[in-house]
Short mmCIF file of C-alpha atoms and ligand atoms in Angstrom, two decimals:
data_model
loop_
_atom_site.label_atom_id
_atom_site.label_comp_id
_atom_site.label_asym_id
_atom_site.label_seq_id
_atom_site.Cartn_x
_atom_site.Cartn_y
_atom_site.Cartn_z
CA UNK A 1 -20.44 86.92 46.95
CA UNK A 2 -19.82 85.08 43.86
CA UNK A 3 -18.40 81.61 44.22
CA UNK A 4 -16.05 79.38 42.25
CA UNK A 5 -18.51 78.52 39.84
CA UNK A 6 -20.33 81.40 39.31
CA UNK A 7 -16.69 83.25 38.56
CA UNK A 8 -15.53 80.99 35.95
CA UNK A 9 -19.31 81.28 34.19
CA UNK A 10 -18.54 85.07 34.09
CA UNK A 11 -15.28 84.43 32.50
CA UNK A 12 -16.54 82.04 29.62
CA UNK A 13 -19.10 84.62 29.24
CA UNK A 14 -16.20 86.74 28.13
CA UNK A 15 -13.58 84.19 26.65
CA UNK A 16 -16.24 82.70 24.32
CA UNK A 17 -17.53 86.58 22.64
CA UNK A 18 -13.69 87.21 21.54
CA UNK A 19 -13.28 85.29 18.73
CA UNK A 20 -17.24 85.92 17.66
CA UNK A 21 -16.70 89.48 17.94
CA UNK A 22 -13.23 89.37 15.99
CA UNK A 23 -15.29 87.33 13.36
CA UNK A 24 -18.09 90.17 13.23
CA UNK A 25 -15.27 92.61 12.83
CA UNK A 26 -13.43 91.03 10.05
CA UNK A 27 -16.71 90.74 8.18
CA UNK A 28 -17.90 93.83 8.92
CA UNK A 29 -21.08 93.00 10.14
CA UNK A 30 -21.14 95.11 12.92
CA UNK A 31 -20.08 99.27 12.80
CA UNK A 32 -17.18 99.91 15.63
CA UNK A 33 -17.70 100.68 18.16
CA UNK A 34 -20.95 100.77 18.62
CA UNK A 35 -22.87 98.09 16.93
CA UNK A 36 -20.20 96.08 18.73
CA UNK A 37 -20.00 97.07 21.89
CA UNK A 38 -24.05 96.55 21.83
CA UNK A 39 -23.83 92.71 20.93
CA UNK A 40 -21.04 92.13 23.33
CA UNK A 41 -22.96 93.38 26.06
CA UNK A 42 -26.39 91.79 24.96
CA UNK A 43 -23.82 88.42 23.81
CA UNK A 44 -22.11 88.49 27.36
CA UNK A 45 -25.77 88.81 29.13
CA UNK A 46 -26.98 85.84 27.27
CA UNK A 47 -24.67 83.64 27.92
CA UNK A 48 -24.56 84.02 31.62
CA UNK A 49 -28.29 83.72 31.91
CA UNK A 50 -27.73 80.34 30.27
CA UNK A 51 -25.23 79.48 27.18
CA UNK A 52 -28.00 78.13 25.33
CA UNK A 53 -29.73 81.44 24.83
CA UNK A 54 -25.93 82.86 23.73
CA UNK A 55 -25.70 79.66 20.75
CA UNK A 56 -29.14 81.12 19.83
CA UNK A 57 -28.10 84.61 19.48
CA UNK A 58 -25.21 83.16 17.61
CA UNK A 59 -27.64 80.61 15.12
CA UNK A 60 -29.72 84.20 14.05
CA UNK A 61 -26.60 86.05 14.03
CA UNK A 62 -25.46 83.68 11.59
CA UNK A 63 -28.12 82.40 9.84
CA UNK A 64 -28.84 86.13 8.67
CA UNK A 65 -25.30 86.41 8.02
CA UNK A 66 -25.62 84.11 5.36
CA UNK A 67 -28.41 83.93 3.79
CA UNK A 68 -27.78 87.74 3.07
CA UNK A 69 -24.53 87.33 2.02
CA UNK A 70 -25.58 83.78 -0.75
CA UNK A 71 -28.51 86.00 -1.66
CA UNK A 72 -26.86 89.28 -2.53
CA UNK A 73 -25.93 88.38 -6.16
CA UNK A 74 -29.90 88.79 -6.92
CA UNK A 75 -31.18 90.95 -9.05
CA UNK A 76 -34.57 91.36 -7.67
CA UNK A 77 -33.36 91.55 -4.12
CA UNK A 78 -30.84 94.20 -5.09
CA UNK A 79 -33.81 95.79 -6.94
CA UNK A 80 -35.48 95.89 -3.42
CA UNK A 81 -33.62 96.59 -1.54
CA UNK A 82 -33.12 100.03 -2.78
CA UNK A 83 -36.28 100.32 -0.68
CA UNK A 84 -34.61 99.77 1.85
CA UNK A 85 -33.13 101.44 5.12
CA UNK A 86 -30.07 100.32 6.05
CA UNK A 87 -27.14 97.81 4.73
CA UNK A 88 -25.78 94.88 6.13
CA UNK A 89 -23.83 96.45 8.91
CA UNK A 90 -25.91 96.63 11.75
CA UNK A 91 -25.56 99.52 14.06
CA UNK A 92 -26.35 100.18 17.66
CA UNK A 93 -29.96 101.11 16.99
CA UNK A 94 -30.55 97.71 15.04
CA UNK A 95 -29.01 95.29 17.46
CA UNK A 96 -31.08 96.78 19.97
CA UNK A 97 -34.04 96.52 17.64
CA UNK A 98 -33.50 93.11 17.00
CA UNK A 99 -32.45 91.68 20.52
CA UNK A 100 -33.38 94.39 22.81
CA UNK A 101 -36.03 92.50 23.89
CA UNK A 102 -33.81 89.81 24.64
CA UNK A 103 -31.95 91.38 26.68
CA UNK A 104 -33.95 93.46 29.04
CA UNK A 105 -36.12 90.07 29.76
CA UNK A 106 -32.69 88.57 30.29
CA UNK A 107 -31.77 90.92 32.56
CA UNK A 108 -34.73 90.47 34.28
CA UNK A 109 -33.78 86.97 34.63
CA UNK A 110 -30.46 87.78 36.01
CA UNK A 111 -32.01 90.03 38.94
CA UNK A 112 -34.88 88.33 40.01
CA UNK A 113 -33.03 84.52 39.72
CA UNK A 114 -29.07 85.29 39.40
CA UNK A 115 -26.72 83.54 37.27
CA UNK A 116 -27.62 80.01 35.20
CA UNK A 117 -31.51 80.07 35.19
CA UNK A 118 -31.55 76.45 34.89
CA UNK A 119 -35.48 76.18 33.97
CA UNK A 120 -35.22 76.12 30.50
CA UNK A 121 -39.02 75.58 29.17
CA UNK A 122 -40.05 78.72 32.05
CA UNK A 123 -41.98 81.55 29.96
CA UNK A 124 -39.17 83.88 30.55
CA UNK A 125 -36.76 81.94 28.57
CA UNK A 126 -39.10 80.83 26.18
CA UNK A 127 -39.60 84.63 25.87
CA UNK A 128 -36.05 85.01 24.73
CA UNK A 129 -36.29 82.54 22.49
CA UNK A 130 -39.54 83.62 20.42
CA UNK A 131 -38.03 87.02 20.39
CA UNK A 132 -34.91 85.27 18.52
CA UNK A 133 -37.47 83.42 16.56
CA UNK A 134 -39.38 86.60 15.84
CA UNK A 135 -36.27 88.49 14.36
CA UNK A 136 -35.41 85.28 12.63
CA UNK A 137 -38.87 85.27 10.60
CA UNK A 138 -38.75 89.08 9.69
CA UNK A 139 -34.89 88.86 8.77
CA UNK A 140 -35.80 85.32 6.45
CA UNK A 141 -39.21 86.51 4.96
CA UNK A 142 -37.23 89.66 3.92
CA UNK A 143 -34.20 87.71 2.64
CA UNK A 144 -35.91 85.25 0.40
CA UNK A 145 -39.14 87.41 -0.47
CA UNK A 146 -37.39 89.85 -1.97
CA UNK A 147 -35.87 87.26 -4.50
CA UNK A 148 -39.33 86.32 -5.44
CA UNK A 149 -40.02 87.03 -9.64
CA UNK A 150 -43.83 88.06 -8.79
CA UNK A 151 -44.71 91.34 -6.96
CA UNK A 152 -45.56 90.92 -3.53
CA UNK A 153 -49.31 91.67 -3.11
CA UNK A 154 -50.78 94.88 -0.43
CA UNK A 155 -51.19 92.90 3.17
CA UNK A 156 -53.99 95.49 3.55
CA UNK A 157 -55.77 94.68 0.54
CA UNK A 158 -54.70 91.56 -1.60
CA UNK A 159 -55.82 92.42 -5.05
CA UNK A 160 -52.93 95.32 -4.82
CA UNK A 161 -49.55 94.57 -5.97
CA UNK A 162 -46.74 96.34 -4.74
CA UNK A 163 -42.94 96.92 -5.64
CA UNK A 164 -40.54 94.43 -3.83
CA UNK A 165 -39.23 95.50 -0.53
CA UNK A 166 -42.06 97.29 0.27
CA UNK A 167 -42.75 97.11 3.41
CA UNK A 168 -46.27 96.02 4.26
CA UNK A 169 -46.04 93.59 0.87
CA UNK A 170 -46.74 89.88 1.54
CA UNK A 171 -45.39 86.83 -1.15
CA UNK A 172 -45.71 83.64 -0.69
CA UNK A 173 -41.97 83.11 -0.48
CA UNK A 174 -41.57 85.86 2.42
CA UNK A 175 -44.08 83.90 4.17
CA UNK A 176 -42.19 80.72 4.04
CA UNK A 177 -38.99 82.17 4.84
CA UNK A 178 -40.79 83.49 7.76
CA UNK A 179 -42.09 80.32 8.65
CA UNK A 180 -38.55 78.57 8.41
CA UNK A 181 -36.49 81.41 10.08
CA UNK A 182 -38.36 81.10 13.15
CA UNK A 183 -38.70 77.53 12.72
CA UNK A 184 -34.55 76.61 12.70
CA UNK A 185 -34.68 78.97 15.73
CA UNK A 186 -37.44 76.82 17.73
CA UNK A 187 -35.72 73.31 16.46
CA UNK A 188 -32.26 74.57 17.44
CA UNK A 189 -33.63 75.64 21.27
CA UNK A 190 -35.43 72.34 21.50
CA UNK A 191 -32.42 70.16 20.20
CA UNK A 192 -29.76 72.47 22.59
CA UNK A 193 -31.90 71.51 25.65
CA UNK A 194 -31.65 67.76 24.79
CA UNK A 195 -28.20 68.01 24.41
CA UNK A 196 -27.82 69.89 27.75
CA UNK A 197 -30.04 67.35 29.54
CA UNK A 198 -28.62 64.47 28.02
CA UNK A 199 -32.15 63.05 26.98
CA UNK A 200 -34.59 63.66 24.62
CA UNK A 201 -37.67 64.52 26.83
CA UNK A 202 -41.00 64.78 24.85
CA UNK A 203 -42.48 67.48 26.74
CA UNK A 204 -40.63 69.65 25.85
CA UNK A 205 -41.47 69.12 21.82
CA UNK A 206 -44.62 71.66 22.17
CA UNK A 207 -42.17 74.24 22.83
CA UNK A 208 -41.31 73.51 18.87
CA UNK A 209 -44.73 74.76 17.93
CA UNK A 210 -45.24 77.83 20.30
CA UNK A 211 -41.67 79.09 19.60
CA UNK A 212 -42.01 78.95 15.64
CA UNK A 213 -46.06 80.15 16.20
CA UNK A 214 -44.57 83.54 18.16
CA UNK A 215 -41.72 83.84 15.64
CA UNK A 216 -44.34 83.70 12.93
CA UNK A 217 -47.03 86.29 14.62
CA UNK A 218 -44.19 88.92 14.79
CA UNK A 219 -43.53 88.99 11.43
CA UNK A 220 -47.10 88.98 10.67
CA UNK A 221 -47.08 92.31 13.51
CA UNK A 222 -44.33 93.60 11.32
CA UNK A 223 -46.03 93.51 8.35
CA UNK A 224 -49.44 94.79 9.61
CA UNK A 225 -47.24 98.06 11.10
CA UNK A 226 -45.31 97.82 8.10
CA UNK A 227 -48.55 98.63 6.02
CA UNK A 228 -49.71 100.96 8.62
CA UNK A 229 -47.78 103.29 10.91
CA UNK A 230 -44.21 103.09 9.54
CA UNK A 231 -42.78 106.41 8.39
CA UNK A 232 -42.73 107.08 4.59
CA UNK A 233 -40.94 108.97 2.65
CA UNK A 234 -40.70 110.28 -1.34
CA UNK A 235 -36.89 111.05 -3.07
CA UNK A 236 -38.18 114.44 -4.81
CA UNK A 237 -35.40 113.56 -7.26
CA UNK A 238 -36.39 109.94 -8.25
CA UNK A 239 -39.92 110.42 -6.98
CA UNK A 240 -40.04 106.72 -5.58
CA UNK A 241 -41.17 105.91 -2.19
CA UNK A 242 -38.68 104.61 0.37
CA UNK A 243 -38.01 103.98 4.14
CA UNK A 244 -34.69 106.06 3.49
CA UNK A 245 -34.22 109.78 5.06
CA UNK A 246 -31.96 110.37 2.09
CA UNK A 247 -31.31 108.51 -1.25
CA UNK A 248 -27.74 109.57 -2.50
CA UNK A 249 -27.91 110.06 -6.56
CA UNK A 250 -25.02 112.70 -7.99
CA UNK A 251 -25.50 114.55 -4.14
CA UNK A 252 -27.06 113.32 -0.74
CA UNK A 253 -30.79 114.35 -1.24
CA UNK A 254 -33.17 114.50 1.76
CA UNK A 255 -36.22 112.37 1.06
CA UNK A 256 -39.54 114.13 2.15
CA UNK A 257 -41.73 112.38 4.34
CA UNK A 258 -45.51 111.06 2.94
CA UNK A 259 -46.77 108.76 4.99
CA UNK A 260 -46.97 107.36 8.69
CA UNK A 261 -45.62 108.34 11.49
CA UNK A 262 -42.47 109.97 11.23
CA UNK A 263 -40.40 108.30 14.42
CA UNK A 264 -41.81 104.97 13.57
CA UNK A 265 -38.62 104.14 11.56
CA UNK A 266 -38.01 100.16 10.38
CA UNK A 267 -36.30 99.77 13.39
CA UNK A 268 -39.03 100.94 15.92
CA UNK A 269 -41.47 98.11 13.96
CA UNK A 270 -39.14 95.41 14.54
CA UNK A 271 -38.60 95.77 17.90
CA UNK A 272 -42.68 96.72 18.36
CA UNK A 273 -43.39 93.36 16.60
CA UNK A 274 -41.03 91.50 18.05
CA UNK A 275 -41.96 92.80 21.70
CA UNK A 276 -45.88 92.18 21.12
CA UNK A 277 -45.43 89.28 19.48
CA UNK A 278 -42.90 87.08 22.02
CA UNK A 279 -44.88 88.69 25.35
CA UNK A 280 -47.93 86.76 24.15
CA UNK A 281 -45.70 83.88 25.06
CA UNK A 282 -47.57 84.62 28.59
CA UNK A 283 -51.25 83.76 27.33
CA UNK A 284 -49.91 80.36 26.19
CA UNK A 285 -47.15 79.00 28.92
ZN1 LIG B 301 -34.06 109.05 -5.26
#
């Protein structure tokens, strides 16, 4: 039976997703009902796991949020992303590409240790952090790449340069946006556990390092698959490349499909990447 406690954690868990899910709505950052329904269930896991791994889901909500939304005025990231699949409402399929992971490992959590896993530096949770971290990096490198004035060069073979929003393109802006998306994620975990402790314990700095190290690697892994596997396909109207099924000019035309495989869609790489990349969290902790 649940006790006292453990009832008024599941209510919080509820109480506290209203107003972030009537703020998602109003901005239209998520599509109803689905999209939302999706982060409500992965938001209301979260939190009763442990509330810190909720304010994480809420700092890469967020963060994403906007940065899209102060870069979208850019005319090279507008440029790109023509390239790419989606807009900025996420769907079902993205939140669970995105924190998926997340959530089955928090599950996980919830069955094998119940409510309030209080062992925050435990690989599990560091698990769901990196994967946080990992999103983080891919959603930042893309973000503030794509506003870079040079061409991205060919991850496969650097003396190639390739259109902006390609997928499988590395600049050196991407890369740090990488490096500080999954850094603010790491910093934030680190800084939450102090507060919840009430005292800034130095072991649990490395966590700093392996965090923003896993968030880094998956965007690396997304890249890599990116450049690799990912489904491509040609407009036989424009004749550019694109991750796009369709590209809408005067009429909806279907796009025909050129390259990799044909299921492995932008949202099967990130949560590929993000899966390999936060498991290795178990050959380091
Ligand atoms: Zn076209």
């Amino acid at each position: 039976m649940l006790d006292f406690a453990d009832r008024w954690l599941l209510l919080f868990g509820v109480i506290v997703n209203l107003p972030v899910g009537y703020f998602a709505f109003r901005k239209k950052s998520l599509t109803f009902p689905g999209g939302f329904l999706a982060a409500a269930i992965i938001g209301f896991t979260l939190f009763i796991v442990h509330p810190i791994q909720w304010l994480i889901l809420l700092i890469f909500f967020s963060s994403s949020s906007v940065l899209s939304k102060y870069n979208s005025g850019n005319t090279f990231k507008q440029e790109a992303m023509k390239f790419a699949e989606k807009g900025g409402t996420r769907d079902v399929i993205q939140i669970f590409a995105n924190g998926g992971v997340a959530f089955i490992v928090a599950v996980s959590v919830l069955y094998g240790s119940g409510l309030l896993y209080q062992q925050l530096d435990a690989p599990l949770m560091v698990l769901i952090v990196s994967s946080f971290a990992a999103a983080n990096a891919d959603t930042w490198a893309t973000e503030i790449g794509t506003t870079s004035r040079i061409n991205p060069v060919w991850i496969l073979d650097p003396r190639k340069r390739v259109p902006r929003g390609t997928s499988g393109g590395v600049s050196i802006k991407g890369t740090i946006g990488s490096l500080i998306g999954s850094l603010v994620i790491a910093v934030f975990y680190v800084v939450f556990i102090a507060i919840n402790n009430q005292s800034l314990d130095a072991r649990f700095f490395p966590l700093i390092i392996i965090i923003t190290f896993l968030g880094v690697l998956g965007s690396f892994i997304d890249t890599l698959l990116g450049a690799t596997v990912q489904a491509k396909f040609q407009c036989p109207s424009c004749v550019k490349t694109t991750e796009k099924r369709f590209h809408v000019h005067n009429e909806k035309v279907d796009t025909n499909h050129t390259g990799g495989l044909k299921f492995f869609s932008n949202d099967v790489v990130n949560f590929v990447s993000i899966a390999s990349a936060s498991l290795t969290v178990f050959l380091i902790l």
